[in-house]
Amino acid sequence: MGSNGVTNTDPVILATAGYDHTIRFWQAHSGICHRTVQHPDSQVNSLEITPDRQMIAAAGYQHIRMYDLNSNNPNPVVNYDGISKNVTAVGFHEDGKWMYTGGEDSCARIWDLRSRNLQCQRIFQVNAPINCVTLHPNQGELIVGDQTGAIHVWDLKTDHNEQLIPDPDASIQSVSIDADASYMAAVNNKGMCYVWTLSGGSGEEHTQLLPKTKIQAHKRYALKCKFSPDSTLLATTSADQSVNIWRTTDFSLKCNLALKNSTLTEQVQKRWVWDCAWSSDSQYLVTASSDNMARLWAVEQAEVKREYSGHQKAVICLAFNDCPPT
C-alpha cells in the first residue's frame, strides 16, 4: 500500500521517459497513460524498476531520482546527487541491496540503498565517459562500456578489473549478458555487435570472455542490445529506425522490427530506436523511439501490437516489468 493508499495492482509496469522532462506510466495492454510524473531538472537518460517493484529510478543530469510506484506522489522520494555530469546507466542488485550507476564523469558507482546518508560507497573510474553498465547474473561483476571502445569487467569482491577493446575507434553503446551467463553481447556506434562466450564467474573465479562472433548488426549507430529472458534471442536497436532480432543458436537474423511505411506515424526520419525491453515470456518487445513513441511488438509476427503516444519529445529510455513478486 502506497503513502496515498494506492496499491499497484497491475501486474505489468511500463514507464517511458526522455527529453520532454516527464516520466509516463502506461497500461501496457491498452496503451492508456495512467500517470505522469514531472522530472523538471533535465532529460531522463535511463529508467530502472527496483526488484521489489516499489520504486523506479530515473537517471538524469547530475542525479538519480527515485519515485514511488505505489502512490500518486508526484515528487521523488529519494534523491542521489553529487555527480558532475549526465548519469547514463542505472540498475539494481537482484535483492535490492544496492544500486549501480555509470555516467559521463567516467565513473561507475555503487550506492547502498540501505544506508541513510545517500552517498555512493564505491567508485570505479575509467578513462572516458561511460555509456552503459550491466550487472553479471552472478551479482558480483559489473560490465562497463565507455566511449573509447573499452569494456571493463569490475569484480566487486576483489576490486580486480580487466578490459577488452573490440574496436578502439568505436564507442561501446550497450552491453548485455543473457540470464544463463552463457553469452555477452556489445554494440557500438558503427553498428557492429560483438558476442563472447562466458565461462567462470562463480566462487572466486573471474569471468573469462572468449570471442564467439561479430555481426554487422546495423548500417548505422547501434544503440542498445538485450538478450531475451529465455536466452534464445538477442535484440539490437539502431539509428536506422529498426530493431533486429538474432537467434543465439547461430546468431543468424530471425527478423527485423520496423514500421513498413508511414501509416502509423509520419516522422519516419526521426525514428531512432533508443531502448528496448523484453516481456518475461520472450514473446514481446517494447521499444522507445525518438518519434516520441513507445511500441509493443509481437516478435514472432514482427508486428506492432500497441503504440504508447503522449510524449512531446524523443523517448530515449523505458522500464518494463511483467513479473509480479510472488
XYZ file of N, CA and C in Angstrom, residues 5-221:
651
model
N -2.391 5.509 -0.189
C -3.381 4.445 -0.168
C -3.618 3.819 -1.519
N -2.700 4.020 -2.463
C -2.842 3.462 -3.798
C -1.936 2.248 -3.919
N -2.515 1.110 -4.298
C -1.721 -0.099 -4.466
C -1.571 -0.383 -5.950
N -0.374 -0.772 -6.353
C -0.104 -1.082 -7.744
C -0.550 -2.509 -8.027
N -1.811 -2.662 -8.457
C -2.371 -3.998 -8.679
C -2.085 -4.520 -10.079
N -1.763 -3.639 -11.021
C -1.465 -4.071 -12.378
C -0.183 -4.912 -12.359
N -0.239 -6.139 -12.881
C 0.966 -6.974 -12.859
C 2.068 -6.448 -13.780
N 1.714 -5.548 -14.691
C 2.678 -5.033 -15.655
C 2.980 -3.563 -15.363
N 4.261 -3.258 -15.208
C 4.697 -1.869 -15.049
C 5.441 -1.480 -16.312
N 4.988 -0.415 -16.965
C 5.672 0.132 -18.129
C 5.833 1.629 -17.940
N 7.072 2.093 -17.961
C 7.366 3.518 -17.821
C 8.287 3.949 -18.953
N 8.072 5.183 -19.429
C 8.898 5.730 -20.501
C 9.305 7.149 -20.137
N 10.436 7.595 -20.688
C 10.908 8.957 -20.415
C 11.897 9.364 -21.491
N 12.290 10.639 -21.435
C 13.238 11.141 -22.430
C 13.442 12.624 -22.298
N 13.309 13.319 -23.425
C 13.688 14.729 -23.493
C 12.588 15.712 -23.101
N 11.370 15.244 -22.866
C 10.304 16.203 -22.510
C 10.155 16.395 -20.998
N 11.122 15.872 -20.226
C 11.174 16.095 -18.769
C 9.977 15.501 -18.039
N 9.392 14.442 -18.597
C 8.322 13.734 -17.893
C 8.606 12.230 -17.934
N 8.087 11.537 -16.911
C 8.059 10.071 -16.898
C 6.599 9.677 -17.008
N 6.295 8.849 -17.968
C 4.901 8.413 -18.165
C 4.762 6.930 -17.842
N 3.672 6.605 -17.170
C 3.355 5.224 -16.806
C 2.131 4.794 -17.603
N 2.200 3.590 -18.158
C 1.190 3.132 -19.124
C 0.541 1.827 -18.691
N -0.724 1.684 -19.085
C -1.346 0.356 -19.094
C -0.837 -0.317 -20.367
N -0.033 -1.351 -20.196
C 0.645 -1.940 -21.355
C -0.353 -2.507 -22.369
N -1.444 -3.113 -21.878
C -2.373 -3.785 -22.790
C -3.246 -2.812 -23.568
N -3.545 -1.634 -22.962
C -4.487 -0.710 -23.597
C -3.816 0.469 -24.286
N -2.580 0.783 -23.876
C -1.917 1.961 -24.421
C -2.295 3.258 -23.729
N -3.067 3.165 -22.641
C -3.501 4.363 -21.920
C -2.443 4.785 -20.915
N -2.134 6.088 -20.899
C -1.211 6.633 -19.902
C -2.006 6.930 -18.635
N -1.633 6.289 -17.510
C -2.420 6.462 -16.287
C -1.733 7.343 -15.254
N -0.486 7.737 -15.507
C 0.198 8.610 -14.555
C 1.356 9.296 -15.266
N 1.518 10.579 -14.974
C 2.665 11.333 -15.500
C 3.353 12.024 -14.342
N 4.671 11.868 -14.280
C 5.474 12.489 -13.228
C 6.431 13.472 -13.885
N 6.541 14.660 -13.306
C 7.462 15.652 -13.850
C 8.889 15.348 -13.388
N 9.824 15.565 -14.296
C 11.257 15.421 -13.980
C 11.913 16.713 -14.486
N 11.716 17.824 -13.756
C 11.982 19.147 -14.323
C 13.448 19.497 -14.532
N 14.360 18.846 -13.809
C 15.755 19.298 -13.834
C 16.480 18.987 -15.133
N 16.104 17.914 -15.807
C 16.852 17.502 -17.001
C 16.059 16.446 -17.750
N 16.616 16.034 -18.897
C 16.088 14.854 -19.565
C 16.344 13.635 -18.687
N 15.658 12.542 -18.992
C 15.900 11.269 -18.309
C 16.675 10.370 -19.274
N 17.827 9.891 -18.832
C 18.697 9.078 -19.682
C 18.458 7.585 -19.537
N 17.997 7.168 -18.351
C 17.832 5.739 -18.081
C 16.802 5.558 -16.982
N 16.012 4.496 -17.085
C 14.995 4.149 -16.082
C 15.200 2.710 -15.644
N 14.982 2.443 -14.354
C 15.042 1.060 -13.873
C 14.093 0.897 -12.697
N 13.350 -0.213 -12.697
C 12.414 -0.535 -11.619
C 13.149 -1.362 -10.574
N 12.939 -1.055 -9.302
C 13.582 -1.836 -8.241
C 13.046 -3.272 -8.267
N 13.854 -4.242 -7.835
C 13.415 -5.643 -7.887
C 12.113 -5.913 -7.129
N 11.841 -5.144 -6.056
C 10.588 -5.361 -5.317
C 9.409 -4.588 -5.911
N 9.641 -3.903 -7.029
C 8.598 -3.163 -7.763
C 7.974 -2.034 -6.942
N 8.702 -1.548 -5.961
C 8.168 -0.456 -5.129
C 8.534 0.931 -5.672
N 9.700 1.012 -6.336
C 10.169 2.314 -6.803
C 10.770 2.216 -8.194
N 10.902 3.379 -8.833
C 11.584 3.458 -10.114
C 12.665 4.526 -10.014
N 13.841 4.207 -10.543
C 14.964 5.146 -10.550
C 15.045 5.806 -11.916
N 15.200 7.136 -11.902
C 15.377 7.911 -13.128
C 16.746 8.569 -13.081
N 17.589 8.236 -14.046
C 18.931 8.808 -14.121
C 18.908 10.004 -15.055
N 19.377 11.155 -14.553
C 19.380 12.375 -15.347
C 20.722 13.075 -15.282
N 20.690 14.381 -15.398
C 21.917 15.177 -15.361
C 22.292 15.457 -13.904
N 23.388 14.881 -13.456
C 23.971 15.089 -12.129
C 23.198 14.444 -10.976
N 22.209 13.605 -11.273
C 21.464 12.998 -10.166
C 20.702 11.751 -10.601
N 20.257 11.001 -9.577
C 19.294 9.907 -9.756
C 18.127 10.206 -8.838
N 16.926 10.161 -9.375
C 15.711 10.394 -8.593
C 14.935 9.080 -8.472
N 14.450 8.794 -7.261
C 13.642 7.584 -7.036
C 12.201 8.003 -6.774
N 11.280 7.441 -7.555
C 9.859 7.744 -7.418
C 9.112 6.514 -6.919
N 8.088 6.761 -6.108
C 7.261 5.684 -5.556
C 6.309 5.182 -6.641
N 6.300 3.870 -6.881
C 5.410 3.305 -7.887
C 4.006 3.056 -7.346
N 3.871 2.994 -6.031
C 2.594 2.576 -5.443
C 1.817 3.714 -4.805
N 2.100 4.927 -5.220
C 1.301 6.068 -4.775
C 1.230 7.069 -5.907
N 0.455 8.109 -5.718
C 0.386 9.173 -6.722
C 1.278 10.349 -6.354
N 2.234 10.127 -5.451
C 3.156 11.182 -5.051
C 3.922 11.667 -6.279
N 3.771 12.934 -6.675
C 4.440 13.421 -7.888
C 5.917 13.728 -7.695
N 6.379 13.744 -6.450
C 7.756 14.130 -6.164
C 8.633 12.910 -5.907
N 9.927 13.021 -6.201
C 10.817 11.907 -5.874
C 10.884 11.694 -4.368
N 10.988 10.439 -3.943
C 11.061 10.130 -2.510
C 12.502 10.044 -2.032
N 13.444 9.821 -2.969
C 14.872 9.814 -2.638
C 15.610 10.509 -3.779
N 16.609 11.316 -3.431
C 17.462 11.964 -4.430
C 18.914 11.589 -4.174
N 19.574 11.113 -5.199
C 21.016 10.849 -5.116
C 21.727 11.879 -5.985
N 22.565 12.711 -5.346
C 23.216 13.813 -6.053
C 24.741 13.683 -5.945
N 25.425 14.765 -6.278
C 26.878 14.799 -6.126
C 27.629 14.213 -7.300
N 26.987 14.145 -8.462
C 27.619 13.633 -9.671
C 27.805 14.816 -10.616
N 28.915 14.853 -11.324
C 29.221 16.088 -12.053
C 28.567 16.197 -13.431
N 28.205 15.065 -14.045
C 27.676 15.130 -15.412
C 26.459 14.216 -15.554
N 26.121 13.890 -16.797
C 24.983 13.010 -17.039
C 25.208 11.614 -16.470
N 24.184 11.084 -15.817
C 24.154 9.672 -15.426
C 23.484 8.921 -16.575
N 24.202 7.981 -17.165
C 23.719 7.322 -18.380
C 23.166 5.923 -18.142
N 23.454 5.344 -16.979
C 23.021 3.966 -16.717
C 22.674 3.806 -15.244
N 21.638 3.006 -14.980
C 21.255 2.708 -13.598
C 20.677 1.302 -13.546
N 20.961 0.588 -12.434
C 20.416 -0.757 -12.256
C 20.541 -1.171 -10.803
N 20.052 -2.382 -10.493
C 19.977 -2.827 -9.100
C 20.495 -4.245 -8.926
N 21.094 -4.492 -7.761
C 21.360 -5.849 -7.298
C 20.024 -6.581 -7.196
N 20.013 -7.878 -7.473
C 18.741 -8.611 -7.544
C 17.964 -8.613 -6.232
N 18.657 -8.464 -5.099
C 17.976 -8.394 -3.805
C 17.644 -6.960 -3.401
N 17.981 -6.005 -4.245
C 17.687 -4.609 -3.938
C 18.588 -3.998 -2.875
N 19.725 -4.641 -2.587
C 20.618 -4.120 -1.540
C 21.326 -2.851 -1.999
N 21.701 -2.814 -3.262
C 22.426 -1.653 -3.765
C 22.062 -1.364 -5.214
N 22.389 -0.143 -5.593
C 22.145 0.352 -6.942
C 23.496 0.636 -7.597
N 23.581 0.443 -8.890
C 24.792 0.832 -9.614
C 24.445 1.871 -10.678
N 25.390 2.762 -10.926
C 25.200 3.787 -11.947
C 26.500 3.964 -12.731
N 26.377 4.570 -13.892
C 27.537 4.964 -14.676
C 27.224 6.261 -15.375
N 28.272 7.032 -15.726
C 27.972 8.318 -16.327
C 29.109 8.943 -17.099
N 28.817 10.143 -17.588
C 29.766 10.874 -18.419
C 30.949 11.430 -17.634
N 30.914 11.297 -16.299
C 32.074 11.692 -15.492
C 33.115 10.570 -15.424
N 32.946 9.544 -16.262
C 33.878 8.407 -16.374
C 33.910 7.528 -15.129
N 32.846 7.554 -14.335
C 32.794 6.762 -13.102
C 31.577 5.839 -13.086
N 31.816 4.594 -12.636
C 30.728 3.703 -12.234
C 30.665 3.752 -10.714
N 29.463 3.741 -10.170
C 29.285 3.903 -8.726
C 28.363 2.828 -8.166
N 28.638 2.473 -6.898
C 27.760 1.584 -6.131
C 27.150 2.407 -5.000
N 25.805 2.327 -4.877
C 25.078 3.070 -3.847
C 24.353 2.068 -2.950
N 24.646 2.081 -1.667
C 23.977 1.183 -0.709
C 22.590 1.753 -0.421
N 21.557 1.028 -0.849
C 20.185 1.532 -0.689
C 19.691 1.425 0.748
N 20.427 0.690 1.586
C 20.013 0.561 2.993
C 20.637 1.649 3.857
N 21.594 2.386 3.278
C 22.271 3.441 4.030
C 21.424 4.706 4.004
N 21.481 5.485 5.061
C 20.686 6.702 5.129
C 21.431 7.930 4.614
N 22.741 7.805 4.382
C 23.484 9.022 4.051
C 23.454 9.394 2.566
N 22.907 8.518 1.711
C 22.713 8.792 0.289
C 24.019 9.093 -0.449
N 25.130 8.666 0.110
C 26.419 8.825 -0.567
C 26.780 7.508 -1.242
N 27.510 7.595 -2.364
C 27.924 6.348 -3.002
C 29.055 5.716 -2.191
N 29.051 4.394 -2.135
C 30.010 3.662 -1.302
C 31.301 3.334 -2.047
N 31.180 3.093 -3.358
C 32.352 2.674 -4.125
C 32.333 3.350 -5.484
N 33.534 3.651 -5.986
C 33.673 4.281 -7.298
C 34.708 3.510 -8.110
N 34.365 3.268 -9.362
C 35.300 2.658 -10.310
C 35.498 3.664 -11.434
N 36.719 4.185 -11.569
C 36.982 5.224 -12.554
C 37.651 4.647 -13.788
N 37.154 5.070 -14.956
C 37.780 4.679 -16.219
C 38.272 5.947 -16.910
N 38.758 5.817 -18.139
C 39.408 6.948 -18.795
C 38.528 7.697 -19.780
N 37.247 7.366 -19.804
C 36.361 8.007 -20.774
C 34.928 7.971 -20.257
N 34.072 8.838 -20.784
C 32.657 8.807 -20.395
C 32.052 7.417 -20.586
N 31.214 7.024 -19.629
C 30.587 5.696 -19.633
C 29.208 5.785 -20.278
N 28.975 4.891 -21.237
C 27.665 4.833 -21.899
C 26.730 3.797 -21.286
N 27.300 2.726 -20.727
C 26.447 1.624 -20.280
C 27.120 0.854 -19.157
N 26.292 0.316 -18.282
C 26.752 -0.562 -17.203
C 25.729 -1.685 -17.080
N 26.208 -2.906 -16.975
C 25.288 -4.015 -16.727
C 25.881 -4.920 -15.657
N 25.015 -5.587 -14.914
C 25.432 -6.458 -13.824
C 25.392 -7.909 -14.295
N 26.498 -8.616 -14.097
C 26.555 -10.051 -14.410
C 25.490 -10.766 -13.577
N 24.847 -11.798 -14.120
C 23.857 -12.544 -13.327
C 24.402 -13.095 -12.009
N 25.729 -13.237 -11.886
C 26.293 -13.700 -10.605
C 26.263 -12.610 -9.527
N 25.816 -11.400 -9.911
C 25.651 -10.269 -8.985
C 26.970 -9.763 -8.411
N 28.091 -10.232 -8.955
C 29.382 -9.867 -8.390
C 30.330 -9.141 -9.325
N 29.921 -8.966 -10.583
C 30.785 -8.280 -11.550
C 29.967 -7.266 -12.333
N 30.503 -6.057 -12.451
C 29.876 -5.031 -13.280
C 30.628 -4.933 -14.598
N 29.865 -4.869 -15.691
C 30.447 -4.700 -17.018
C 30.173 -3.258 -17.438
N 31.239 -2.537 -17.753
C 31.161 -1.102 -18.031
C 31.651 -0.852 -19.457
N 30.842 -0.154 -20.270
C 31.241 0.183 -21.634
C 31.460 1.679 -21.767
N 32.569 2.082 -22.408
C 32.861 3.520 -22.473
C 33.025 4.015 -23.914
N 33.204 5.341 -24.023
C 33.198 5.978 -25.341
C 34.489 5.752 -26.132
N 35.544 5.240 -25.499
C 36.763 4.926 -26.264
C 36.732 3.510 -26.815
N 35.643 2.799 -26.587
C 35.520 1.438 -27.107
C 35.950 0.356 -26.145
N 36.255 0.736 -24.901
C 36.685 -0.262 -23.908
C 35.491 -0.847 -23.164
N 35.594 -2.150 -22.871
C 34.650 -2.844 -21.992
C 35.443 -3.289 -20.767
N 35.022 -2.835 -19.600
C 35.707 -3.136 -18.350
C 34.887 -4.138 -17.557
N 35.533 -5.134 -16.994
C 34.877 -6.091 -16.094
C 35.413 -5.820 -14.690
N 34.556 -5.283 -13.841
C 34.929 -4.892 -12.472
C 34.406 -5.938 -11.499
N 35.321 -6.673 -10.870
C 34.955 -7.686 -9.883
C 34.727 -6.978 -8.542
N 33.502 -7.006 -8.079
C 33.147 -6.237 -6.878
C 33.703 -6.867 -5.603
N 33.965 -8.170 -5.637
C 34.505 -8.821 -4.432
C 35.979 -8.482 -4.223
N 36.748 -8.532 -5.310
C 38.210 -8.375 -5.194
C 38.704 -7.010 -5.659
N 37.824 -6.221 -6.301
C 38.187 -4.938 -6.907
C 39.089 -5.117 -8.121
N 39.313 -6.358 -8.530
C 40.102 -6.658 -9.722
C 39.323 -6.177 -10.950
N 40.021 -5.676 -11.960
C 39.315 -5.352 -13.199
C 40.161 -5.703 -14.410
N 39.456 -6.049 -15.457
C 40.088 -6.349 -16.737
C 39.357 -5.560 -17.812
N 40.036 -5.320 -18.921
C 39.348 -4.628 -20.002
C 39.660 -5.264 -21.338
N 38.713 -5.120 -22.264
C 38.944 -5.537 -23.635
C 38.437 -4.437 -24.551
N 39.043 -4.318 -25.709
C 38.690 -3.255 -26.654
C 38.468 -3.890 -28.020
N 37.209 -4.220 -28.355
C 36.955 -4.874 -29.645
C 37.291 -3.986 -30.844
N 37.080 -2.664 -30.715
C 37.419 -1.726 -31.786
C 37.784 -0.396 -31.137
N 39.062 0.010 -31.197
C 39.484 1.227 -30.494
C 38.950 2.509 -31.110
N 38.324 2.416 -32.287
C 37.798 3.609 -32.958
C 36.278 3.692 -32.889
N 35.671 2.952 -31.993
C 34.205 2.956 -31.901
C 33.773 2.967 -30.439
N 32.710 3.689 -30.160
C 32.179 3.822 -28.806
C 31.252 2.651 -28.467
N 31.470 2.028 -27.305
C 30.560 0.963 -26.852
C 29.267 1.622 -26.353
N 28.153 1.274 -26.978
C 26.870 1.911 -26.644
C 26.057 1.109 -25.626
N 26.195 -0.225 -25.671
C 25.350 -1.069 -24.825
C 25.995 -2.441 -24.680
N 25.815 -3.038 -23.500
C 26.316 -4.396 -23.227
C 25.188 -5.186 -22.572
N 25.072 -6.453 -22.913
C 24.047 -7.316 -22.312
C 24.633 -8.699 -22.068
N 24.255 -9.304 -20.954
C 24.603 -10.703 -20.659
C 23.302 -11.480 -20.512
N 23.231 -12.652 -21.123
C 21.976 -13.405 -21.030
C 21.812 -14.007 -19.633
N 20.582 -14.386 -19.312
C 20.241 -14.837 -17.953
C 21.026 -16.075 -17.540
N 21.407 -16.902 -18.498
C 22.188 -18.109 -18.195
C 23.674 -17.819 -18.021
N 24.078 -16.569 -18.295
C 25.501 -16.180 -18.287
C 26.300 -17.026 -19.270
N 25.677 -17.340 -20.412
C 26.373 -18.077 -21.477
C 27.060 -17.124 -22.445
N 26.401 -15.988 -22.712
C 26.893 -15.056 -23.717
C 26.898 -13.623 -23.189
N 27.832 -12.839 -23.704
C 27.799 -11.394 -23.542
C 27.811 -10.766 -24.925
N 26.985 -9.754 -25.133
C 26.955 -9.018 -26.400
C 27.239 -7.553 -26.125
N 27.874 -6.893 -27.090
C 28.104 -5.447 -27.012
C 27.908 -4.865 -28.399
N 27.293 -3.677 -28.454
C 27.120 -2.980 -29.738
C 27.833 -1.638 -29.690
N 28.274 -1.177 -30.869
C 28.985 0.100 -30.923
C 28.362 1.059 -31.933
N 28.952 2.246 -32.012
C 28.364 3.287 -32.854
C 28.671 3.108 -34.341
N 29.303 1.998 -34.694
C 29.457 1.638 -36.108
C 28.437 0.579 -36.527
N 27.544 0.207 -35.613
C 26.543 -0.805 -35.934
C 27.018 -2.230 -35.769
N 28.232 -2.399 -35.213
C 28.754 -3.750 -35.001
C 28.241 -4.328 -33.689
N 27.997 -5.636 -33.703
C 27.644 -6.368 -32.487
C 28.694 -7.461 -32.275
N 29.318 -7.453 -31.115
C 30.324 -8.456 -30.746
C 29.712 -9.396 -29.712
N 29.991 -10.675 -29.850
C 29.458 -11.672 -28.919
C 30.611 -12.501 -28.354
N 30.584 -12.697 -27.052
C 31.563 -13.538 -26.365
C 30.855 -14.685 -25.661
N 31.527 -15.819 -25.556
C 31.081 -16.911 -24.697
C 31.697 -16.690 -23.316
N 30.896 -16.878 -22.281
C 31.361 -16.652 -20.907
C 31.672 -17.976 -20.221
N 32.730 -17.966 -19.410
C 32.999 -19.103 -18.532
C 33.529 -18.570 -17.211
N 33.584 -19.436 -16.196
C 33.999 -18.978 -14.864
C 32.916 -18.102 -14.258
N 33.344 -17.156 -13.415
C 32.386 -16.212 -12.834
C 31.644 -16.730 -11.627
N 32.009 -17.927 -11.129
C 31.366 -18.424 -9.910
C 32.432 -18.616 -8.835
N 32.036 -18.502 -7.591
C 33.001 -18.626 -6.494
C 34.047 -17.531 -6.580
N 35.299 -17.935 -6.540
C 36.399 -16.955 -6.606
C 36.869 -16.689 -8.036
N 36.300 -17.400 -9.000
C 36.770 -17.294 -10.379
C 36.305 -15.998 -11.041
N 37.198 -15.341 -11.770
C 36.783 -14.226 -12.612
C 36.091 -14.785 -13.858
N 35.179 -13.988 -14.403
C 34.558 -14.371 -15.662
C 35.581 -14.293 -16.792
N 35.635 -15.341 -17.589
C 36.507 -15.373 -18.765
C 35.655 -15.134 -20.010
N 36.155 -14.281 -20.914
C 35.420 -13.938 -22.133
C 36.151 -14.519 -23.336
N 35.442 -15.338 -24.103
C 36.024 -15.952 -25.291
C 35.266 -15.428 -26.510
N 35.950 -14.708 -27.435
C 35.234 -14.170 -28.595
C 34.512 -15.273 -29.370
N 33.248 -15.034 -29.698
C 32.472 -16.030 -30.429
C 32.190 -15.576 -31.855
N 31.650 -14.358 -31.994
C 31.321 -13.882 -33.339
C 31.195 -12.380 -33.325
N 31.226 -11.784 -34.514
C 30.857 -10.379 -34.640
C 29.950 -10.228 -35.848
N 28.967 -9.354 -35.693
C 27.924 -9.196 -36.710
C 27.843 -7.718 -37.073
N 27.713 -7.418 -38.372
C 27.334 -6.046 -38.756
C 25.828 -5.963 -38.536
N 25.450 -5.617 -37.301
C 24.039 -5.703 -36.905
C 23.185 -4.649 -37.599
N 23.779 -3.467 -37.805
C 23.062 -2.359 -38.451
C 24.050 -1.552 -39.278
N 23.531 -0.835 -40.264
C 24.400 0.005 -41.097
C 24.720 1.329 -40.401
N 23.885 1.722 -39.454
C 24.101 2.959 -38.716
C 24.336 2.632 -37.244
N 24.526 3.707 -36.446
C 24.651 3.571 -34.989
C 23.819 2.427 -34.432
